[in-house]
C-alpha positions as YAML, in Angstrom:
chain: A
units: angstrom
residues:
- id: 1
  name: MET
  ca: [2.93, -12.30, -16.98]
- id: 2
  name: SER
  ca: [1.63, -9.07, -18.51]
- id: 3
  name: LYS
  ca: [2.10, -5.76, -16.71]
- id: 4
  name: ILE
  ca: [-1.18, -4.19, -15.66]
- id: 5
  name: LEU
  ca: [0.38, -1.02, -14.17]
- id: 6
  name: GLU
  ca: [3.66, 0.81, -14.72]
- id: 7
  name: VAL
  ca: [4.83, 3.68, -12.55]
- id: 8
  name: LYS
  ca: [7.78, 5.63, -13.94]
- id: 9
  name: ASN
  ca: [9.76, 8.24, -11.98]
- id: 10
  name: LEU
  ca: [6.74, 9.35, -9.94]
- id: 11
  name: LYS
  ca: [7.24, 12.55, -7.92]
- id: 12
  name: THR
  ca: [4.70, 14.01, -5.50]
- id: 13
  name: SER
  ca: [5.40, 17.08, -3.37]
- id: 14
  name: PHE
  ca: [3.62, 19.17, -0.76]
- id: 15
  name: PHE
  ca: [4.31, 22.88, -0.99]
- id: 16
  name: LEU
  ca: [4.45, 24.24, 2.56]
- id: 17
  name: GLU
  ca: [5.54, 27.54, 4.10]
- id: 18
  name: GLU
  ca: [8.81, 25.85, 5.07]
- id: 19
  name: GLY
  ca: [9.46, 24.75, 1.48]
- id: 20
  name: GLU
  ca: [8.83, 21.82, -0.89]
- id: 21
  name: LEU
  ca: [8.38, 18.50, 0.88]
- id: 22
  name: LYS
  ca: [9.17, 15.70, -1.60]
- id: 23
  name: ALA
  ca: [6.96, 12.96, -0.19]
- id: 24
  name: VAL
  ca: [7.43, 10.65, -3.20]
- id: 25
  name: ASP
  ca: [10.73, 11.19, -4.99]
- id: 26
  name: ASP
  ca: [11.44, 9.41, -8.30]
- id: 27
  name: VAL
  ca: [9.59, 6.16, -7.55]
- id: 28
  name: SER
  ca: [9.29, 3.51, -10.29]
- id: 29
  name: PHE
  ca: [7.73, 0.03, -10.24]
- id: 30
  name: SER
  ca: [5.39, -2.24, -12.18]
- id: 31
  name: LEU
  ca: [2.55, -4.56, -11.21]
- id: 32
  name: GLU
  ca: [1.60, -7.82, -12.93]
- id: 33
  name: LYS
  ca: [-1.91, -9.16, -13.33]
- id: 34
  name: GLY
  ca: [-2.95, -11.42, -10.46]
- id: 35
  name: LYS
  ca: [0.18, -10.67, -8.40]
- id: 36
  name: THR
  ca: [0.71, -8.83, -5.09]
- id: 37
  name: LEU
  ca: [3.22, -6.01, -4.66]
- id: 38
  name: GLY
  ca: [4.12, -5.12, -1.06]
- id: 39
  name: ILE
  ca: [5.26, -1.59, -0.18]
- id: 40
  name: VAL
  ca: [6.83, -1.38, 3.28]
- id: 41
  name: GLY
  ca: [8.56, 1.17, 5.48]
- id: 42
  name: GLU
  ca: [8.14, 3.22, 8.64]
- id: 43
  name: SER
  ca: [5.43, 5.86, 9.02]
- id: 44
  name: GLY
  ca: [6.25, 8.93, 6.95]
- id: 45
  name: CYS
  ca: [8.28, 7.10, 4.29]
- id: 46
  name: GLY
  ca: [5.83, 7.87, 1.46]
- id: 47
  name: LYS
  ca: [3.83, 4.63, 1.20]
- id: 48
  name: SER
  ca: [0.34, 6.10, 1.51]
- id: 49
  name: VAL
  ca: [1.19, 9.18, -0.57]
- id: 50
  name: THR
  ca: [2.30, 6.82, -3.35]
- id: 51
  name: ALA
  ca: [-1.09, 5.06, -3.18]
- id: 52
  name: LEU
  ca: [-3.04, 8.33, -3.14]
- id: 53
  name: SER
  ca: [-0.98, 9.54, -6.12]
- id: 54
  name: LEU
  ca: [-1.99, 6.42, -8.09]
- id: 55
  name: MET
  ca: [-5.64, 7.27, -7.39]
- id: 56
  name: ARG
  ca: [-5.13, 11.01, -8.07]
- id: 57
  name: LEU
  ca: [-6.44, 11.75, -4.55]
- id: 58
  name: ILE
  ca: [-3.65, 14.11, -3.45]
- id: 59
  name: ALA
  ca: [-5.20, 17.23, -1.91]
- id: 60
  name: GLN
  ca: [-4.41, 20.27, -4.05]
- id: 61
  name: PRO
  ca: [-3.19, 22.52, -2.54]
- id: 62
  name: PRO
  ca: [-0.77, 21.85, -0.89]
- id: 63
  name: GLY
  ca: [-0.01, 18.58, -2.73]
- id: 64
  name: LYS
  ca: [0.81, 18.05, -6.38]
- id: 65
  name: ILE
  ca: [2.15, 15.30, -8.64]
- id: 66
  name: THR
  ca: [5.19, 17.11, -10.05]
- id: 67
  name: GLY
  ca: [6.55, 14.47, -12.43]
- id: 68
  name: GLY
  ca: [6.51, 10.94, -13.75]
- id: 69
  name: GLN
  ca: [3.96, 8.64, -15.35]
- id: 70
  name: ILE
  ca: [1.29, 6.23, -14.09]
- id: 71
  name: LEU
  ca: [0.50, 3.97, -17.05]
- id: 72
  name: PHE
  ca: [-2.71, 1.92, -16.85]
- id: 73
  name: ASP
  ca: [-4.80, 0.50, -19.67]
- id: 74
  name: GLY
  ca: [-2.86, 2.50, -22.27]
- id: 75
  name: LYS
  ca: [-3.39, 5.80, -20.43]
- id: 76
  name: ASP
  ca: [-1.16, 8.03, -18.32]
- id: 77
  name: LEU
  ca: [-3.29, 8.63, -15.22]
- id: 78
  name: VAL
  ca: [-1.26, 11.74, -14.39]
- id: 79
  name: LYS
  ca: [-2.41, 13.50, -17.55]
- id: 80
  name: ILE
  ca: [-6.00, 12.36, -18.16]
- id: 81
  name: PRO
  ca: [-8.88, 14.72, -17.21]
- id: 82
  name: ILE
  ca: [-10.31, 14.24, -13.72]
- id: 83
  name: SER
  ca: [-13.66, 13.17, -15.29]
- id: 84
  name: GLN
  ca: [-11.91, 10.16, -16.88]
- id: 85
  name: MET
  ca: [-10.10, 9.46, -13.62]
- id: 86
  name: ARG
  ca: [-13.45, 9.22, -11.82]
- id: 87
  name: ASP
  ca: [-14.49, 6.47, -14.24]
- id: 88
  name: ILE
  ca: [-11.35, 4.49, -13.34]
- id: 89
  name: ARG
  ca: [-11.28, 5.23, -9.60]
- id: 90
  name: GLY
  ca: [-13.44, 2.76, -7.68]
- id: 91
  name: ASN
  ca: [-14.21, 0.89, -10.88]
- id: 92
  name: LYS
  ca: [-10.98, -0.45, -12.41]
- id: 93
  name: ILE
  ca: [-8.70, 0.61, -9.52]
- id: 94
  name: SER
  ca: [-10.11, 0.48, -5.99]
- id: 95
  name: MET
  ca: [-8.62, 1.28, -2.62]
- id: 96
  name: ILE
  ca: [-9.15, 0.08, 0.93]
- id: 97
  name: PHE
  ca: [-8.29, 3.05, 3.13]
- id: 98
  name: GLN
  ca: [-6.79, 3.05, 6.61]
- id: 99
  name: GLU
  ca: [-9.10, 3.27, 9.63]
- id: 100
  name: PRO
  ca: [-12.49, 1.95, 8.42]
- id: 101
  name: MET
  ca: [-14.34, 3.77, 11.22]
- id: 102
  name: THR
  ca: [-13.28, 7.16, 9.85]
- id: 103
  name: SER
  ca: [-13.49, 6.11, 6.19]
- id: 104
  name: LEU
  ca: [-17.13, 5.02, 6.46]
- id: 105
  name: ASN
  ca: [-19.77, 7.77, 6.70]
- id: 106
  name: PRO
  ca: [-21.47, 7.45, 10.12]
- id: 107
  name: VAL
  ca: [-24.83, 8.88, 8.95]
- id: 108
  name: PHE
  ca: [-25.43, 6.37, 6.13]
- id: 109
  name: THR
  ca: [-26.03, 2.64, 6.38]
- id: 110
  name: ILE
  ca: [-23.35, 0.33, 5.04]
- id: 111
  name: GLY
  ca: [-25.83, -0.71, 2.36]
- id: 112
  name: ASN
  ca: [-26.19, 2.88, 1.15]
- id: 113
  name: GLN
  ca: [-22.41, 3.26, 0.94]
- id: 114
  name: ILE
  ca: [-21.79, 0.04, -0.99]
- id: 115
  name: GLU
  ca: [-24.71, 0.77, -3.33]
- id: 116
  name: GLU
  ca: [-23.37, 4.24, -4.13]
- id: 117
  name: ALA
  ca: [-20.21, 2.81, -5.71]
- id: 118
  name: ILE
  ca: [-22.19, 0.22, -7.70]
- id: 119
  name: ALA
  ca: [-24.74, 2.80, -8.95]
- id: 120
  name: LEU
  ca: [-21.96, 5.16, -10.05]
- id: 121
  name: HIS
  ca: [-20.16, 2.68, -12.28]
- id: 122
  name: GLN
  ca: [-22.67, 0.00, -13.30]
- id: 123
  name: ASP
  ca: [-25.90, 0.31, -15.29]
- id: 124
  name: LEU
  ca: [-28.20, -1.65, -12.97]
- id: 125
  name: SER
  ca: [-31.73, -1.20, -11.64]
- id: 126
  name: ARG
  ca: [-32.32, -0.21, -8.01]
- id: 127
  name: LYS
  ca: [-33.27, -3.80, -7.15]
- id: 128
  name: GLN
  ca: [-30.17, -5.20, -8.88]
- id: 129
  name: ILE
  ca: [-27.95, -2.72, -7.04]
- id: 130
  name: ARG
  ca: [-29.37, -3.85, -3.67]
- id: 131
  name: GLU
  ca: [-28.89, -7.51, -4.63]
- id: 132
  name: LYS
  ca: [-25.29, -6.83, -5.69]
- id: 133
  name: ALA
  ca: [-24.58, -5.07, -2.37]
- id: 134
  name: ILE
  ca: [-25.97, -8.04, -0.41]
- id: 135
  name: GLU
  ca: [-23.94, -10.40, -2.59]
- id: 136
  name: MET
  ca: [-20.75, -8.42, -1.77]
- id: 137
  name: LEU
  ca: [-21.44, -8.58, 1.97]
- id: 138
  name: LYS
  ca: [-21.93, -12.33, 1.64]
- id: 139
  name: LEU
  ca: [-18.71, -12.59, -0.39]
- id: 140
  name: VAL
  ca: [-16.61, -10.97, 2.35]
- id: 141
  name: GLY
  ca: [-18.08, -13.23, 5.03]
- id: 142
  name: ILE
  ca: [-20.47, -10.93, 6.86]
- id: 143
  name: PRO
  ca: [-23.21, -13.06, 8.50]
- id: 144
  name: SER
  ca: [-26.91, -12.26, 7.92]
- id: 145
  name: PRO
  ca: [-26.17, -9.83, 5.05]
- id: 146
  name: TYR
  ca: [-29.90, -9.17, 4.43]
- id: 147
  name: ARG
  ca: [-30.13, -7.74, 7.95]
- id: 148
  name: ARG
  ca: [-26.64, -6.22, 8.22]
- id: 149
  name: ILE
  ca: [-27.09, -4.13, 5.09]
- id: 150
  name: HIS
  ca: [-29.33, -1.81, 7.17]
- id: 151
  name: ASP
  ca: [-26.72, -1.34, 9.92]
- id: 152
  name: TYR
  ca: [-24.71, 1.83, 10.51]
- id: 153
  name: PRO
  ca: [-20.89, 1.70, 10.87]
- id: 154
  name: HIS
  ca: [-20.98, 2.16, 14.67]
- id: 155
  name: GLN
  ca: [-23.04, -1.02, 14.99]
- id: 156
  name: LEU
  ca: [-20.21, -3.15, 13.59]
- id: 157
  name: SER
  ca: [-16.93, -4.34, 15.10]
- id: 158
  name: GLY
  ca: [-13.56, -3.23, 13.68]
- id: 159
  name: GLY
  ca: [-13.14, -6.45, 11.73]
- id: 160
  name: MET
  ca: [-16.66, -6.23, 10.30]
- id: 161
  name: ARG
  ca: [-16.12, -2.60, 9.25]
- id: 162
  name: GLN
  ca: [-12.92, -3.66, 7.48]
- id: 163
  name: ARG
  ca: [-14.89, -6.34, 5.64]
- id: 164
  name: VAL
  ca: [-17.40, -3.67, 4.58]
- id: 165
  name: MET
  ca: [-14.53, -1.57, 3.20]
- id: 166
  name: ILE
  ca: [-13.33, -4.58, 1.21]
- id: 167
  name: ALA
  ca: [-16.88, -5.19, -0.06]
- id: 168
  name: MET
  ca: [-17.08, -1.55, -1.24]
- id: 169
  name: ALA
  ca: [-13.68, -1.75, -2.93]
- id: 170
  name: LEU
  ca: [-14.56, -5.00, -4.74]
- id: 171
  name: SER
  ca: [-18.15, -4.15, -5.67]
- id: 172
  name: CYS
  ca: [-17.21, -3.19, -9.26]
- id: 173
  name: GLU
  ca: [-14.72, -6.08, -9.66]
- id: 174
  name: PRO
  ca: [-11.58, -3.93, -10.07]
- id: 175
  name: GLU
  ca: [-8.45, -5.00, -11.91]
- id: 176
  name: ILE
  ca: [-6.24, -3.50, -9.18]
- id: 177
  name: LEU
  ca: [-6.90, -3.30, -5.44]
- id: 178
  name: ILE
  ca: [-4.79, -0.94, -3.33]
- id: 179
  name: ALA
  ca: [-4.90, -2.04, 0.32]
- id: 180
  name: ASP
  ca: [-3.48, 0.66, 2.60]
- id: 181
  name: GLU
  ca: [-2.73, -0.88, 6.02]
- id: 182
  name: PRO
  ca: [-5.76, -3.20, 5.72]
- id: 183
  name: THR
  ca: [-5.17, -4.84, 9.11]
- id: 184
  name: THR
  ca: [-4.18, -1.81, 11.22]
- id: 185
  name: ALA
  ca: [-5.76, -1.76, 14.72]
- id: 186
  name: LEU
  ca: [-7.18, -5.28, 14.29]
- id: 187
  name: ASP
  ca: [-6.30, -8.11, 16.66]
- id: 188
  name: VAL
  ca: [-4.17, -10.97, 15.37]
- id: 189
  name: THR
  ca: [-7.07, -13.37, 14.78]
- id: 190
  name: ILE
  ca: [-9.10, -10.85, 12.76]
- id: 191
  name: GLN
  ca: [-5.95, -9.79, 10.89]
- id: 192
  name: ALA
  ca: [-5.39, -13.38, 9.76]
- id: 193
  name: GLN
  ca: [-9.02, -13.64, 8.63]
- id: 194
  name: ILE
  ca: [-8.77, -10.42, 6.57]
- id: 195
  name: LEU
  ca: [-5.52, -11.54, 4.89]
- id: 196
  name: ASP
  ca: [-6.99, -14.97, 4.09]
- id: 197
  name: LEU
  ca: [-10.05, -13.23, 2.66]
- id: 198
  name: LEU
  ca: [-7.93, -10.99, 0.40]
- id: 199
  name: LYS
  ca: [-5.95, -13.97, -0.90]
- id: 200
  name: LYS
  ca: [-9.15, -15.95, -1.55]
- id: 201
  name: LEU
  ca: [-10.79, -13.04, -3.41]
- id: 202
  name: GLN
  ca: [-7.63, -12.38, -5.41]
- id: 203
  name: THR
  ca: [-7.62, -16.00, -6.60]
- id: 204
  name: GLU
  ca: [-11.32, -15.92, -7.47]
- id: 205
  name: MET
  ca: [-11.29, -12.53, -9.22]
- id: 206
  name: GLY
  ca: [-7.77, -12.56, -10.71]
- id: 207
  name: MET
  ca: [-7.04, -9.02, -9.54]
- id: 208
  name: ALA
  ca: [-3.65, -7.52, -8.74]
- id: 209
  name: ILE
  ca: [-3.02, -6.12, -5.24]
- id: 210
  name: ILE
  ca: [-0.78, -3.33, -3.99]
- id: 211
  name: LEU
  ca: [-0.38, -4.00, -0.26]
- id: 212
  name: ILE
  ca: [0.88, -1.05, 1.79]
- id: 213
  name: THR
  ca: [2.01, -1.85, 5.33]
- id: 214
  name: HIS
  ca: [4.72, -1.49, 7.95]
- id: 215
  name: ASP
  ca: [4.20, -5.12, 9.00]
- id: 216
  name: LEU
  ca: [6.81, -7.38, 7.41]
- id: 217
  name: GLY
  ca: [4.95, -10.45, 8.64]
- id: 218
  name: VAL
  ca: [1.95, -9.46, 6.50]
- id: 219
  name: VAL
  ca: [4.23, -8.86, 3.51]
- id: 220
  name: SER
  ca: [5.95, -12.25, 3.82]
- id: 221
  name: GLU
  ca: [2.55, -13.96, 3.77]
- id: 222
  name: MET
  ca: [0.97, -11.99, 0.91]
- id: 223
  name: ALA
  ca: [3.49, -10.40, -1.49]
- id: 224
  name: ASN
  ca: [5.22, -11.74, -4.60]
- id: 225
  name: GLU
  ca: [7.43, -8.65, -4.93]
- id: 226
  name: VAL
  ca: [8.46, -6.14, -2.25]
- id: 227
  name: ILE
  ca: [9.44, -2.46, -2.35]
- id: 228
  name: VAL
  ca: [11.11, -0.94, 0.71]
- id: 229
  name: MET
  ca: [10.70, 2.85, 0.97]
- id: 230
  name: TYR
  ca: [12.57, 5.37, 3.10]
- id: 231
  name: ALA
  ca: [12.24, 9.18, 3.10]
- id: 232
  name: GLY
  ca: [10.15, 9.15, -0.06]
- id: 233
  name: LYS
  ca: [12.48, 6.91, -2.09]
- id: 234
  name: ILE
  ca: [12.76, 3.23, -2.93]
- id: 235
  name: VAL
  ca: [15.86, 1.86, -1.18]
- id: 236
  name: GLU
  ca: [15.37, -1.82, -2.07]
- id: 237
  name: GLN
  ca: [13.20, -3.83, -4.44]
- id: 238
  name: ALA
  ca: [13.21, -7.60, -4.95]
- id: 239
  name: PRO
  ca: [11.07, -10.76, -5.14]
- id: 240
  name: ALA
  ca: [9.66, -11.37, -1.65]
- id: 241
  name: VAL
  ca: [11.42, -14.70, -1.03]
- id: 242
  name: GLU
  ca: [14.81, -13.29, -1.98]
- id: 243
  name: LEU
  ca: [14.37, -10.08, 0.02]
- id: 244
  name: PHE
  ca: [13.62, -12.02, 3.20]
- id: 245
  name: GLU
  ca: [16.43, -14.53, 2.63]
- id: 246
  name: MET
  ca: [19.10, -12.01, 1.61]
- id: 247
  name: PRO
  ca: [18.30, -8.33, 2.22]
- id: 248
  name: LEU
  ca: [20.91, -5.99, 0.70]
- id: 249
  name: HIS
  ca: [20.11, -2.54, 2.05]
- id: 250
  name: PRO
  ca: [21.02, -1.76, 5.70]
- id: 251
  name: TYR
  ca: [17.54, -0.32, 6.31]
- id: 252
  name: THR
  ca: [15.88, -3.56, 5.18]
- id: 253
  name: ILE
  ca: [18.35, -5.54, 7.31]
- id: 254
  name: GLY
  ca: [17.41, -3.35, 10.29]
- id: 255
  name: LEU
  ca: [13.68, -3.86, 9.71]
- id: 256
  name: LEU
  ca: [14.09, -7.64, 9.59]
- id: 257
  name: LYS
  ca: [16.26, -7.70, 12.73]
- id: 258
  name: SER
  ca: [13.62, -5.71, 14.62]
- id: 259
  name: ILE
  ca: [11.09, -8.54, 14.21]
- id: 260
  name: PRO
  ca: [10.74, -10.56, 17.46]
- id: 261
  name: SER
  ca: [12.21, -14.07, 17.16]
- id: 262
  name: MET
  ca: [11.48, -17.17, 19.25]
- id: 263
  name: GLN
  ca: [14.79, -18.77, 18.30]
- id: 264
  name: GLU
  ca: [17.28, -19.26, 21.10]
- id: 265
  name: THR
  ca: [20.92, -18.15, 21.14]
- id: 266
  name: GLY
  ca: [23.71, -20.59, 22.06]
- id: 267
  name: ALA
  ca: [23.28, -19.58, 25.71]
- id: 268
  name: GLY
  ca: [19.68, -20.77, 25.70]
- id: 269
  name: LYS
  ca: [18.27, -17.23, 25.67]
- id: 270
  name: LEU
  ca: [16.04, -15.62, 23.06]
- id: 271
  name: HIS
  ca: [17.62, -13.26, 20.53]
- id: 272
  name: PRO
  ca: [17.37, -9.65, 21.77]
- id: 273
  name: LEU
  ca: [15.06, -7.27, 19.90]
- id: 274
  name: ARG
  ca: [17.23, -4.92, 17.82]
- id: 275
  name: ALA
  ca: [15.61, -1.57, 17.10]
- id: 276
  name: ILE
  ca: [16.89, 0.79, 14.39]
- id: 277
  name: PRO
  ca: [18.44, 3.77, 16.22]
- id: 278
  name: GLY
  ca: [17.22, 7.32, 15.67]
- id: 279
  name: MET
  ca: [14.16, 8.62, 13.88]
- id: 280
  name: VAL
  ca: [12.99, 9.00, 10.29]
- id: 281
  name: PRO
  ca: [14.48, 12.33, 9.11]
- id: 282
  name: ASN
  ca: [12.48, 15.44, 8.31]
- id: 283
  name: ILE
  ca: [12.51, 15.41, 4.50]
- id: 284
  name: LEU
  ca: [12.57, 19.22, 4.46]
- id: 285
  name: GLU
  ca: [15.89, 19.18, 6.31]
- id: 286
  name: LEU
  ca: [17.74, 16.67, 4.10]
- id: 287
  name: GLN
  ca: [20.86, 18.27, 2.63]
- id: 288
  name: GLY
  ca: [21.99, 15.66, 0.12]
- id: 289
  name: GLY
  ca: [23.80, 12.44, 0.87]
- id: 290
  name: CYS
  ca: [22.13, 9.20, 1.92]
- id: 291
  name: PRO
  ca: [18.94, 9.90, 3.95]
- id: 292
  name: PHE
  ca: [19.58, 6.79, 6.08]
- id: 293
  name: GLU
  ca: [23.21, 7.70, 6.86]
- id: 294
  name: GLU
  ca: [22.70, 8.86, 10.48]
- id: 295
  name: ARG
  ca: [20.93, 5.61, 11.44]
- id: 296
  name: CYS
  ca: [23.06, 3.22, 9.39]
- id: 297
  name: PHE
  ca: [25.50, 0.68, 10.88]
- id: 298
  name: MET
  ca: [27.35, 0.48, 7.52]
- id: 299
  name: HIS
  ca: [27.87, 4.19, 6.84]
- id: 300
  name: VAL
  ca: [31.19, 5.57, 5.61]
- id: 301
  name: PRO
  ca: [32.27, 9.25, 5.31]
- id: 302
  name: HIS
  ca: [31.11, 9.84, 1.71]
- id: 303
  name: CYS
  ca: [27.56, 8.64, 2.56]
- id: 304
  name: LYS
  ca: [27.03, 12.09, 4.12]
- id: 305
  name: ASP
  ca: [27.90, 13.93, 0.90]
- id: 306
  name: GLU
  ca: [26.68, 11.71, -1.95]
- id: 307
  name: GLU
  ca: [23.30, 10.03, -2.38]
- id: 308
  name: PRO
  ca: [23.49, 6.40, -3.58]
- id: 309
  name: LYS
  ca: [21.42, 5.53, -6.65]
- id: 310
  name: LEU
  ca: [19.12, 2.53, -6.90]
- id: 311
  name: ARG
  ca: [21.05, -0.12, -8.87]
- id: 312
  name: GLU
  ca: [20.52, -3.74, -9.84]
- id: 313
  name: LEU
  ca: [22.93, -5.73, -7.68]
- id: 314
  name: LYS
  ca: [21.47, -9.13, -8.60]
- id: 315
  name: THR
  ca: [18.92, -10.16, -11.20]
- id: 316
  name: ASN
  ca: [15.68, -8.32, -10.32]
- id: 317
  name: HIS
  ca: [17.16, -7.28, -6.95]
- id: 318
  name: TRP
  ca: [17.79, -3.55, -6.60]
- id: 319
  name: ALA
  ca: [19.26, -1.55, -3.71]
- id: 320
  name: SER
  ca: [20.66, 1.94, -3.12]
- id: 321
  name: CYS
  ca: [23.77, 1.57, -0.93]
- id: 322
  name: PHE
  ca: [27.48, 2.23, -1.55]
- id: 323
  name: GLU
  ca: [28.65, -0.44, 0.89]
- id: 324
  name: THR
  ca: [26.45, -3.38, -0.07]
- id: 325
  name: LYS
  ca: [28.53, -6.28, -1.37]
- id: 326
  name: ILE
  ca: [27.19, -9.39, -3.14]
...
């Protein structure tokens, strides 16, 4: 399969009074046409900042992309003028943001908001724009789209608002869709509907998806390849099936063990829920060494002094840990 996006050594920092916070630190990955890449990790690990960096939506100041390349369609998105980036953003690369209630403008109808994206990027008449907006609402499964197009965000349920966000993101038929926590705050039934909808639309439109989430269940259902991030860095990267069958980094192992299981132990009891001890470190306070060392069940003395590098331990399976053995 051909690569549609290549990210090389991406670095994004926020310059605060306390110092430079390296939110994304030397992150590299690629995305293939029609495939789904999952990016997982706890809150604060750099997932969303990575997505915003791809879209050049980092607030400046205090944020800034300090290094690396984002290669798309023969262009480095880090270096192109912002006017060219606006032509790509929402057109060839779209994003579903977290929290649809706060992402949608409460004073405009959902029709107005979908039509704005279409009018910006496509040369259509006013009537054609309205027809395209209705078509998108129908595509994402919103009933009575001719009536709903006049509704305001507060008149819709959480699941319906999320569908509107998907309709907006897909209105210009993008080549890449970035979905940042697309099922956050939705109940399990609606979550399943949204995921099924994304898979269906991906098949129909042939687009690639970057799925950002902390939910490993969502990743196992959707992703072809998975990146695990911690403290702004990639700690493991592998095909989804292999990562779930044989995780190599202790952080990934901890994440998988923290998923509730209905399997019984030999004593007829359910397996206990195993949480990862401690908290995600303050990136400003890291002093070298492995950032996961204090929470790691595999740590050895030199983990505190030397930072492990991401290395290929099996074919297409990368991890950054001194103690991992194949």
